[in-house]
Coordinates of C-alpha atoms and ligand atoms in Angstrom, one line a residue:
Chain N
M1112 CA 153.3 87.3 26.2
S1113 CA 152.4 83.5 27.4
V1114 CA 149.5 81.8 27.3
A1115 CA 146.8 82.8 29.4
A1116 CA 146.5 80.1 32.3
P1117 CA 143.6 78.6 32.4
S1118 CA 140.9 80.2 34.3
A1119 CA 141.1 76.1 36.7
A1120 CA 143.9 77.9 38.2
A1121 CA 143.9 78.2 42.0
L1122 CA 146.3 80.8 41.3
A1123 CA 147.1 82.4 38.2
V1124 CA 150.5 84.7 38.5
E1125 CA 151.0 86.4 35.1
G1126 CA 153.7 88.6 33.8
L1127 CA 154.7 89.2 37.2
Q1128 CA 157.2 92.4 37.6
S1129 CA 158.3 93.7 40.0
G1130 CA 161.6 94.7 42.3
Y1131 CA 163.2 96.7 45.0
G1132 CA 163.5 100.8 44.3
E1133 CA 165.0 101.2 41.1
V1134 CA 165.6 98.0 40.9
Q1135 CA 163.8 95.3 38.6
I1136 CA 164.0 91.7 39.8
L1137 CA 160.6 89.6 38.3
W1138 CA 160.8 90.1 34.5
G1139 CA 157.2 88.9 33.4
A1140 CA 156.8 85.9 35.4
S1141 CA 154.0 83.4 34.9
L1142 CA 152.7 80.4 36.6
A1143 CA 149.5 78.8 37.7
L1144 CA 148.6 76.3 40.2
A1145 CA 146.4 73.4 39.7
P1146 CA 144.2 73.6 42.8
G1147 CA 144.7 70.4 45.5
K1148 CA 148.5 69.8 43.4
L1149 CA 152.1 70.7 44.6
T1150 CA 153.7 73.3 42.4
T1151 CA 157.7 73.5 42.9
V1152 CA 159.4 77.2 41.9
L1153 CA 162.9 75.7 41.6
G1154 CA 165.7 78.5 40.7
S1155 CA 169.5 79.7 41.9
N1156 CA 170.0 81.8 44.8
G1157 CA 168.8 85.6 43.3
A1158 CA 166.6 83.9 40.6
G1159 CA 163.8 86.1 42.5
K1160 CA 161.8 83.3 44.1
T1161 CA 161.3 85.3 46.8
T1162 CA 160.7 88.5 45.5
L1163 CA 157.9 86.6 43.7
L1164 CA 155.9 85.0 46.7
R1165 CA 156.3 88.8 48.1
T1166 CA 155.0 90.3 45.4
V1167 CA 152.3 87.5 45.4
M1168 CA 151.8 88.5 48.1
G1169 CA 151.2 91.3 48.3
L1170 CA 154.2 92.2 50.2
L1171 CA 155.6 94.3 47.7
P1172 CA 153.4 96.3 45.2
A1173 CA 153.8 94.6 41.6
W1174 CA 155.1 97.0 38.1
K1175 CA 153.5 94.8 36.0
G1176 CA 151.3 91.7 35.7
T1177 CA 148.0 90.0 37.5
V1178 CA 147.5 88.0 40.0
R1179 CA 144.8 86.2 40.4
F1180 CA 143.3 84.1 43.3
D1181 CA 140.0 82.6 42.3
D1182 CA 139.8 83.7 39.0
R1183 CA 139.8 87.1 40.9
D1184 CA 142.1 89.8 40.2
V1185 CA 143.8 90.2 43.3
T1186 CA 147.1 92.0 42.2
R1187 CA 146.2 95.1 44.2
L1188 CA 145.3 93.9 47.1
S1189 CA 147.3 94.1 50.7
A1190 CA 148.6 91.3 52.0
H1191 CA 146.2 90.4 55.0
E1192 CA 143.8 91.1 52.5
K1193 CA 144.9 88.4 51.0
A1194 CA 145.4 86.2 54.5
D1195 CA 141.8 87.2 54.5
L1196 CA 140.8 85.4 51.3
G1197 CA 143.2 81.8 52.0
M1198 CA 146.9 83.1 49.9
V1199 CA 149.0 81.9 53.5
L1200 CA 152.9 82.4 53.3
V1201 CA 155.3 80.8 55.4
P1202 CA 157.8 83.6 54.8
E1203 CA 161.8 82.6 54.6
G1204 CA 163.6 82.9 57.6
R1205 CA 160.2 81.8 59.3
Q1206 CA 159.5 85.5 60.3
L1207 CA 157.8 84.3 63.8
F1208 CA 156.6 87.0 66.5
S1209 CA 159.8 86.5 68.4
T1210 CA 158.6 88.4 71.2
M1211 CA 155.7 86.3 71.9
S1212 CA 154.9 82.6 73.0
V1213 CA 154.1 79.5 71.4
V1214 CA 150.2 79.8 71.2
E1215 CA 150.7 83.6 70.9
N1216 CA 152.3 83.0 67.6
L1217 CA 149.8 80.4 66.6
E1218 CA 146.9 82.8 67.7
M1219 CA 147.8 84.9 65.5
G1220 CA 147.6 82.7 62.9
A1221 CA 143.9 82.2 63.3
T1222 CA 143.8 86.2 62.7
C1223 CA 141.0 86.4 59.8
R1224 CA 137.0 85.4 60.8
R1225 CA 137.7 82.8 58.3
A1226 CA 140.2 80.7 60.8
R1227 CA 138.9 82.2 64.1
A1228 CA 135.6 80.0 63.8
D1229 CA 138.0 77.3 63.6
R1230 CA 140.6 77.6 66.1
K1231 CA 139.7 75.2 68.3
R1232 CA 139.9 72.4 65.5
S1233 CA 142.4 74.0 64.2
F1234 CA 145.1 73.8 67.7
D1235 CA 144.3 70.4 67.6
Q1236 CA 145.2 69.2 64.5
V1237 CA 148.7 71.5 64.6
F1238 CA 149.7 69.9 68.4
T1239 CA 148.7 66.6 67.3
L1240 CA 151.2 67.1 63.8
F1241 CA 153.3 68.8 66.3
P1242 CA 154.1 67.4 69.6
R1243 CA 157.0 69.2 69.7
L1244 CA 154.8 72.6 69.8
A1245 CA 152.3 71.8 72.7
E1246 CA 154.8 71.0 74.7
R1247 CA 156.8 74.6 74.1
R1248 CA 153.2 76.7 74.5
G1249 CA 154.5 78.6 77.1
Q1250 CA 157.7 79.8 75.5
L1251 CA 158.8 82.9 73.7
A1252 CA 159.0 82.1 70.0
A1253 CA 162.6 83.2 70.0
T1254 CA 163.5 80.5 73.0
L1255 CA 163.0 77.8 70.8
S1256 CA 165.7 75.5 68.2
G1257 CA 165.6 76.6 64.7
G1258 CA 163.8 73.4 63.9
E1259 CA 160.8 74.1 66.3
Q1260 CA 161.1 77.8 64.8
Q1261 CA 160.8 76.6 61.1
M1262 CA 157.9 73.9 63.1
L1263 CA 155.7 76.9 64.5
A1264 CA 156.2 78.9 61.4
I1265 CA 154.1 76.4 59.5
A1266 CA 152.5 75.2 62.0
R1267 CA 151.5 79.3 62.1
G1268 CA 150.4 78.7 58.6
L1269 CA 148.2 76.2 58.9
M1270 CA 146.2 78.1 61.3
A1271 CA 145.0 80.3 58.7
K1272 CA 143.0 77.8 57.3
P1273 CA 144.5 78.0 54.3
T1274 CA 142.8 77.5 50.5
I1275 CA 146.4 78.4 49.1
L1276 CA 149.4 77.6 51.0
M1277 CA 152.9 78.2 49.4
F1278 CA 156.1 78.1 51.3
D1279 CA 159.7 79.6 51.2
E1280 CA 162.1 77.6 51.6
P1281 CA 161.6 75.3 54.1
S1282 CA 163.8 73.2 55.2
L1283 CA 166.7 76.0 55.7
G1284 CA 168.4 74.7 58.3
L1285 CA 166.9 71.8 59.4
S1286 CA 168.6 68.7 60.0
P1287 CA 167.7 65.5 57.1
L1288 CA 166.1 64.3 59.8
F1289 CA 163.5 67.4 60.7
T1290 CA 164.1 67.6 57.2
M1291 CA 161.8 64.3 56.4
N1292 CA 159.4 65.2 59.0
L1293 CA 158.5 68.6 57.4
F1294 CA 157.9 66.6 53.4
E1295 CA 156.1 63.6 55.4
I1296 CA 153.6 66.7 56.5
I1297 CA 153.8 68.5 52.9
R1298 CA 152.7 65.1 51.3
R1299 CA 149.8 64.6 54.2
L1300 CA 148.7 68.0 53.6
K1301 CA 148.5 66.9 49.7
R1302 CA 146.5 64.0 49.9
E1303 CA 144.5 66.1 52.2
G1304 CA 144.1 68.3 49.0
L1305 CA 145.7 71.1 49.9
T1306 CA 146.7 73.4 47.1
M1307 CA 150.5 73.9 47.5
L1308 CA 153.5 76.3 46.2
L1309 CA 157.0 75.2 47.3
V1310 CA 160.0 77.1 47.3
E1311 CA 162.9 74.6 48.4
Q1312 CA 166.5 74.5 48.5
N1313 CA 166.4 70.5 48.1
V1314 CA 165.5 70.6 44.6
Q1315 CA 166.0 66.7 44.7
L1316 CA 162.7 66.5 47.2
A1317 CA 161.5 69.5 46.2
L1318 CA 160.4 67.6 42.4
A1319 CA 159.8 64.2 44.1
V1320 CA 157.0 65.9 45.9
S1321 CA 155.5 68.1 43.3
D1322 CA 153.5 67.5 41.1
Y1323 CA 154.5 70.5 38.4
A1324 CA 157.6 72.5 38.3
Y1325 CA 158.6 75.9 37.0
V1326 CA 162.0 77.3 37.0
L1327 CA 162.7 80.3 37.6
S1328 CA 166.1 82.5 36.0
H1329 CA 167.0 86.2 36.2
G1330 CA 163.3 86.8 36.6
K1331 CA 161.2 85.1 34.4
V1332 CA 160.5 81.2 33.8
E1333 CA 163.0 79.6 32.0
I1334 CA 161.5 75.8 31.9
E1335 CA 158.4 74.2 33.7
G1336 CA 156.3 71.2 33.1
E1337 CA 155.6 68.5 34.9
A1338 CA 157.5 67.7 37.5
R1339 CA 158.9 64.2 37.1
E1340 CA 159.6 65.1 32.8
V1341 CA 161.9 68.3 34.6
R1342 CA 163.6 66.0 36.7
Q1343 CA 164.9 64.5 34.0
M1344 CA 165.3 67.5 32.0
E1345 CA 169.3 67.7 30.7
A1346 CA 169.6 71.7 32.1
V1347 CA 167.9 71.3 35.8
R1348 CA 170.5 67.9 36.2
K1349 CA 173.8 70.0 35.5
A1350 CA 172.4 72.8 37.0
Y1351 CA 170.5 72.1 40.6
L1352 CA 170.7 68.3 40.7
G1353 CA 174.8 68.3 40.2
L1354 CA 174.4 65.5 38.3
Chain K
M1194 CA 168.2 122.9 103.5
S1195 CA 166.2 121.1 106.4
L1196 CA 166.8 116.9 106.2
E1197 CA 163.4 116.7 107.1
A1198 CA 162.0 118.3 104.1
L1199 CA 163.6 114.9 102.4
L1200 CA 161.2 112.2 102.8
P1201 CA 158.4 114.5 102.5
S1202 CA 159.8 115.8 99.5
A1203 CA 161.0 112.2 98.5
I1204 CA 157.7 110.7 98.3
D1205 CA 156.1 113.4 97.0
G1206 CA 158.2 113.5 93.7
L1207 CA 157.9 109.5 93.9
M1208 CA 154.2 110.1 93.8
L1209 CA 154.7 112.2 90.5
G1210 CA 156.9 109.7 89.1
F1211 CA 153.6 107.6 88.3
V1212 CA 152.2 110.6 86.0
Y1213 CA 155.6 111.4 84.3
G1214 CA 155.7 107.3 84.0
L1215 CA 152.5 107.5 82.3
A1216 CA 153.6 109.7 80.1
A1217 CA 156.7 107.8 78.6
M1218 CA 154.8 104.9 78.8
G1219 CA 152.6 106.9 75.8
L1220 CA 156.2 107.8 73.9
T1221 CA 157.6 104.9 74.0
L1222 CA 154.9 102.7 72.8
I1223 CA 154.8 104.3 69.8
F1224 CA 158.1 104.3 68.7
G1225 CA 158.0 100.5 70.1
V1226 CA 155.3 100.2 67.7
M1227 CA 156.5 101.8 65.2
K1228 CA 159.5 103.2 65.5
V1229 CA 158.4 106.9 65.3
I1230 CA 159.5 109.7 67.8
N1231 CA 156.9 111.4 68.2
L1232 CA 157.5 115.3 68.7
S1233 CA 153.8 116.2 69.0
H1234 CA 154.0 114.6 72.5
G1235 CA 154.6 117.3 74.6
P1236 CA 151.5 119.7 73.3
V1237 CA 149.6 116.3 73.0
I1238 CA 149.9 116.9 77.1
A1239 CA 148.9 120.5 77.1
L1240 CA 145.6 119.2 75.6
G1241 CA 145.2 116.7 78.1
M1242 CA 146.0 119.7 80.9
F1243 CA 143.0 122.0 78.6
A1244 CA 140.5 119.5 78.1
V1245 CA 140.1 119.4 82.1
F1246 CA 140.8 123.3 82.5
L1247 CA 138.0 123.6 79.4
L1248 CA 135.1 121.1 80.6
F1249 CA 135.3 122.2 84.8
S1250 CA 135.6 125.7 83.6
S1251 CA 133.2 125.8 81.1
F1252 CA 130.8 123.0 82.1
G1253 CA 131.7 122.3 85.4
I1254 CA 132.3 118.6 84.2
N1255 CA 134.4 117.2 88.1
P1256 CA 137.8 117.0 86.7
Y1257 CA 138.3 113.9 86.9
V1258 CA 135.7 113.1 84.7
G1259 CA 137.7 115.0 83.0
V1260 CA 140.4 112.9 82.8
L1261 CA 137.9 110.3 81.4
A1262 CA 137.5 112.4 78.4
A1263 CA 141.4 113.7 78.0
A1264 CA 141.9 109.9 77.0
A1265 CA 139.2 109.7 74.7
I1266 CA 140.0 112.2 73.1
G1267 CA 143.5 111.4 73.0
L1268 CA 142.1 108.4 71.5
L1269 CA 140.3 109.6 68.2
F1270 CA 142.7 112.9 67.9
G1271 CA 145.8 110.6 68.1
T1272 CA 144.4 108.6 65.2
V1273 CA 144.2 111.5 63.2
I1274 CA 147.3 112.4 63.8
Y1275 CA 148.1 109.2 62.2
F1276 CA 146.4 108.8 59.2
V1277 CA 147.4 112.7 58.7
A1278 CA 150.5 113.0 59.4
V1279 CA 152.3 109.7 59.8
D1280 CA 151.0 107.2 57.4
R1281 CA 152.2 108.8 54.2
V1282 CA 155.7 108.6 55.6
I1283 CA 155.6 105.3 58.2
N1284 CA 158.2 103.9 56.0
A1285 CA 160.7 106.8 55.4
P1286 CA 163.3 107.3 57.4
E1287 CA 163.1 108.2 60.7
L1288 CA 164.2 112.0 60.5
T1289 CA 160.8 112.2 57.5
T1290 CA 158.6 111.2 60.6
L1291 CA 160.6 113.0 63.6
L1292 CA 159.6 115.9 61.0
A1293 CA 155.9 115.1 60.5
T1294 CA 155.3 114.8 64.2
F1295 CA 157.6 118.3 64.9
S1296 CA 154.8 119.6 62.5
V1297 CA 151.6 118.7 65.0
N1298 CA 153.8 120.2 67.5
L1299 CA 153.8 123.3 65.5
M1300 CA 150.1 123.0 64.6
I1301 CA 148.6 122.7 67.9
I1302 CA 151.2 125.0 69.9
G1303 CA 150.5 128.0 67.3
V1304 CA 146.8 127.1 66.9
G1305 CA 146.8 126.4 71.0
T1306 CA 148.5 129.3 71.7
V1307 CA 146.0 132.3 69.8
L1308 CA 143.0 129.7 71.4
F1309 CA 144.2 130.3 74.7
T1310 CA 147.1 132.3 75.1
T1311 CA 150.1 131.6 77.2
S1312 CA 148.5 133.5 80.9
P1313 CA 148.7 130.0 83.1
R1314 CA 145.9 128.1 84.4
S1315 CA 144.2 125.8 87.1
V1316 CA 142.0 123.6 88.3
D1317 CA 140.3 124.3 91.3
I1318 CA 139.9 121.4 93.7
D1319 CA 140.7 120.8 96.6
L1320 CA 140.5 116.6 98.3
G1321 CA 142.3 117.4 101.1
A1322 CA 145.3 115.9 102.6
L1323 CA 146.3 112.4 104.4
R1324 CA 148.4 113.9 107.2
G1325 CA 151.5 111.8 108.8
S1326 CA 154.1 112.7 110.8
G1327 CA 155.9 115.3 109.4
V1328 CA 154.5 114.0 105.7
T1329 CA 151.4 115.3 103.9
I1330 CA 149.8 113.1 100.9
L1331 CA 147.3 115.7 99.4
G1332 CA 144.1 114.6 98.4
T1333 CA 144.8 115.4 94.4
H1334 CA 148.0 113.5 94.5
A1335 CA 147.0 110.1 95.7
V1336 CA 144.2 110.2 93.2
A1337 CA 147.2 110.9 90.8
V1338 CA 148.9 107.9 91.6
V1339 CA 145.7 105.6 91.5
I1340 CA 144.3 106.6 88.2
A1341 CA 148.1 106.6 86.7
V1342 CA 148.5 103.1 87.6
L1343 CA 144.2 101.6 86.8
A1344 CA 145.7 102.9 82.9
A1345 CA 148.8 101.3 83.0
A1346 CA 147.1 98.2 83.8
A1347 CA 144.5 98.8 81.4
L1348 CA 147.5 99.5 78.7
Y1349 CA 148.5 95.8 80.2
G1350 CA 145.4 93.6 79.7
F1351 CA 144.6 95.9 76.5
L1352 CA 148.1 94.2 75.1
F1353 CA 148.3 91.0 76.9
R1354 CA 144.9 90.1 76.8
T1355 CA 142.6 90.6 74.0
R1356 CA 142.9 89.5 70.8
V1357 CA 143.5 93.2 69.3
G1358 CA 146.0 94.1 71.7
K1359 CA 148.0 90.8 70.6
Q1360 CA 147.4 92.1 67.1
V1361 CA 149.6 95.2 67.7
R1362 CA 152.2 93.7 69.6
A1363 CA 152.8 91.0 66.5
V1364 CA 152.5 94.0 64.4
A1365 CA 155.3 95.9 66.8
N1366 CA 157.4 92.5 66.8
N1367 CA 157.5 91.7 62.6
R1368 CA 155.0 93.8 60.6
A1369 CA 155.3 91.8 57.7
A1370 CA 154.4 88.7 59.6
A1371 CA 151.8 90.0 61.3
E1372 CA 150.5 91.6 57.6
L1373 CA 150.8 87.6 56.4
M1374 CA 148.4 86.8 59.0
G1375 CA 145.9 88.4 57.9
I1376 CA 146.5 91.3 60.5
D1377 CA 145.7 94.9 59.0
S1378 CA 149.0 96.6 60.5
R1379 CA 147.8 100.3 59.3
R1380 CA 145.1 100.0 61.7
M1381 CA 147.0 98.6 64.6
L1382 CA 149.6 101.7 64.0
A1383 CA 147.1 104.3 63.9
L1384 CA 145.6 102.0 67.5
A1385 CA 148.9 102.8 69.1
F1386 CA 149.6 106.0 68.1
G1387 CA 145.7 106.6 69.0
I1388 CA 146.9 104.6 72.9
G1389 CA 150.0 106.8 73.0
T1390 CA 148.7 110.0 72.6
A1391 CA 145.5 109.0 75.3
L1392 CA 148.5 108.1 77.9
A1393 CA 149.8 111.3 77.0
M1394 CA 147.0 113.2 76.9
T1395 CA 145.5 111.4 80.3
S1396 CA 149.0 112.3 82.0
G1397 CA 148.3 115.6 80.9
A1398 CA 144.9 115.7 82.2
L1399 CA 145.9 114.7 85.8
L1400 CA 149.0 116.8 85.6
S1401 CA 146.1 120.2 85.7
T1402 CA 144.3 119.0 88.8
L1403 CA 148.1 119.5 90.2
F1404 CA 150.1 122.5 88.7
A1405 CA 149.0 125.9 87.2
F1406 CA 149.8 125.1 83.2
T1407 CA 149.8 126.5 79.9
I1408 CA 149.8 125.4 76.4
L1409 CA 153.5 125.5 76.6
S1410 CA 153.5 123.1 79.9
G1411 CA 153.8 119.5 78.1
G1412 CA 157.1 120.6 76.6
T1413 CA 158.6 120.1 80.1
Y1414 CA 157.0 117.0 80.5
E1415 CA 157.9 116.3 76.7
L1416 CA 161.4 116.1 77.6
K1417 CA 161.0 114.5 80.8
S1418 CA 159.6 111.4 78.7
F1419 CA 162.4 111.6 76.9
V1420 CA 165.3 111.1 79.9
I1421 CA 162.8 107.9 81.6
V1422 CA 162.2 107.1 77.7
V1423 CA 166.1 106.3 77.5
L1424 CA 166.3 105.3 81.1
G1425 CA 163.6 102.6 80.9
G1426 CA 164.5 101.3 77.3
L1427 CA 162.9 102.7 74.3
G1428 CA 160.1 101.1 73.2
N1429 CA 159.6 99.5 77.1
P1430 CA 156.4 100.4 78.6
T1431 CA 157.2 98.9 82.1
G1432 CA 161.0 100.3 81.8
A1433 CA 159.2 103.7 81.4
L1434 CA 157.0 103.3 84.6
V1435 CA 159.8 102.2 86.3
G1436 CA 161.5 105.3 84.5
G1437 CA 159.0 107.5 85.5
L1438 CA 159.1 106.7 89.2
V1439 CA 163.3 106.8 89.2
I1440 CA 163.2 110.4 87.7
G1441 CA 160.2 111.8 89.9
L1442 CA 161.9 110.6 93.3
L1443 CA 164.9 112.1 91.8
E1444 CA 163.2 115.1 91.5
G1445 CA 161.7 115.2 94.6
V1446 CA 165.3 114.5 96.6
L1447 CA 166.9 116.9 94.0
T1448 CA 164.8 119.8 95.0
V1449 CA 165.9 119.8 98.6
F1450 CA 169.0 120.6 98.0
I1451 CA 169.0 122.7 94.8
P1452 CA 166.4 124.9 93.3
V1453 CA 164.1 123.7 90.8
A1454 CA 165.5 125.3 87.9
W1455 CA 168.9 123.4 88.0
V1456 CA 167.0 119.9 88.0
P1457 CA 166.6 119.4 84.0
V1458 CA 170.7 119.7 83.9
F1459 CA 170.8 116.6 85.7
E1460 CA 168.1 115.4 84.1
Y1461 CA 170.0 115.6 81.3
L1462 CA 173.1 114.5 82.0
I1463 CA 171.5 111.2 83.5
F1464 CA 169.8 110.7 79.5
L1465 CA 173.8 111.1 78.2
V1466 CA 175.4 109.0 80.7
M1467 CA 172.4 106.6 80.2
L1468 CA 172.9 106.6 76.5
Q1469 CA 176.8 106.3 76.8
L1470 CA 176.8 103.7 79.2
R1471 CA 173.5 101.7 78.7
P1472 CA 171.7 102.4 75.3
A1473 CA 168.4 99.7 76.0
G1474 CA 167.8 101.0 79.9
L1475 CA 168.1 99.7 82.7
L1476 CA 166.4 97.0 82.5
G1477 CA 168.1 95.9 79.1
S1478 CA 169.8 92.9 79.0
R1479 CA 172.2 94.3 77.3
A1480 CA 174.8 97.2 78.4
Ligands
ATP2570 N1 165.5 94.3 50.3 C1 165.7 93.9 48.9 N2 166.4 95.5 48.6 C2 167.1 95.2 46.9 N3 167.6 93.5 46.7 C3 167.1 92.6 46.8 C4 165.7 92.7 48.5 N4 165.3 91.7 48.6 C5 166.2 90.6 47.6 N5 166.9 91.4 46.3 C6 167.6 91.4 45.2 O1 167.2 90.6 44.7 C7 167.2 89.0 44.2 C8 166.3 88.1 43.9 O2 166.1 87.7 45.7 P1 165.5 86.7 45.9 O3 165.3 86.9 47.7 O4 164.1 87.2 45.5 O5 166.5 85.3 45.8 P2 166.1 83.9 45.9 O6 165.3 83.5 44.3 O7 164.8 83.8 47.0 O8 167.0 83.5 46.5 P3 167.3 82.7 47.8 O9 167.8 81.9 46.4 O10 169.1 83.1 48.0 O11 166.4 82.2 49.0 C9 168.9 89.4 44.8 O12 169.8 90.0 43.4 C10 168.5 90.0 46.1 O13 170.3 90.6 46.0
MG2571 MG1 164.4 82.9 48.6

């Protein structure tokens, strides 16, 4: 077993195991998110990053291990209860409400009581951040371009007033320009002190903005450390940075 | 058969179509939200009939108050059916949920037959009639149309204008994403099942003011609902209403020319043809 996560962690995952049906994917993954920091989880395709996030959120049941949020055991809570507490995931593949309008998608983001009270301000905030969404407010989500859809997925997550914001491959399918915009927004959220977890294809960029990094391999954490140190590691440079 | 009979019969069928459409909306809503084919639909329609009948014959309650009561009972009863029979198998393959709701069907029919026997009942109500040139519109039929339209409008108002209604749509659209946004998807599924059941019971309640019925009468309307739902596109409430009108009209026209007993044959023919040629329904975009 790994060392117990420091109780100061905003989110602490300990020895998490899970999978699909009979197939085990996570084999005891452990990680901790420091409050106000940006943590990245790297790993090749199929390493189990999405499975990790889905299990952390409770979309998949944890077979073993614990998830602690704010020093409270939330392992067995369902996803909507976790969202209520402030754990918010912007899922892989956007997962928008495709038959609903942009505004309705954002409204759904602000479902929990905490977020609902602040809804008006949140709308202003995301429309300032993503002016394009304001222009498209009445349009069905399915008819947005790929980049706009990704903006909407992120904006919807922000509407929930997250205490912890997790991204699963937010730059997937975005143009280089869009990707730069996205990372600018992530930097801005970081400056505002939001605790974030980032799973990202673009390892170079991810390591550049992150404070701390984990490398997941075959459902377990293989490497961890300060992002700038991990960046220098021979194994990481070879496998993920193509150097 | 005379052609003079055609117009009145067509009008009558069209009016009845609103009530068929209402039942079909209940069936299609449940399918659209949770991909469950609700085989307890027919018996629930019959329960709507009996709710009005019992309240009327035992307590003298006005049948239209009985219709409202049937809707409320339906909402409650549907939620109970969801938690008792559907919730535990909601993630199982479709055949499992089909069987689960079929077992509810058998239970209602079983208990209903013991309690009510299968002898025909009717609610004796006369609201007079509007008479035009060769066309007579019974008051009960006109009121049934108005109530069906109001109920359909209420459903739309709920789904598109209220916060909870939008949450139901969100769950229907993407259940995992809804959970991630803090929506209790189980509660929304139970609510949708309740509303679907309420629509079916309301439809049954209205039918009880039009025709005689037994506890087994729901079966006929259940089958009509299936034809209508396929006609309108699975999961599409507007389509169900339109499909209801089409089937009602067709029935009205056909019965002028052929015996009533033959009507279902044509309905199933439509059912098969639709499944073959336009599985997305009349209003569906893809053939
Ligand atoms: N629904 C599922 N049912 C069965 N197996 C699955 C399912 N989803 C993912 N897997 C398997 O689990 C393993 C881990 O998948 P996961 O999506 O967690 O990887 P990932 O690290 O997110 O990969 P990527 O970088 O491609 O997104 C893969 O081998 C995948 O095939
Ligand atoms: Mg993934």
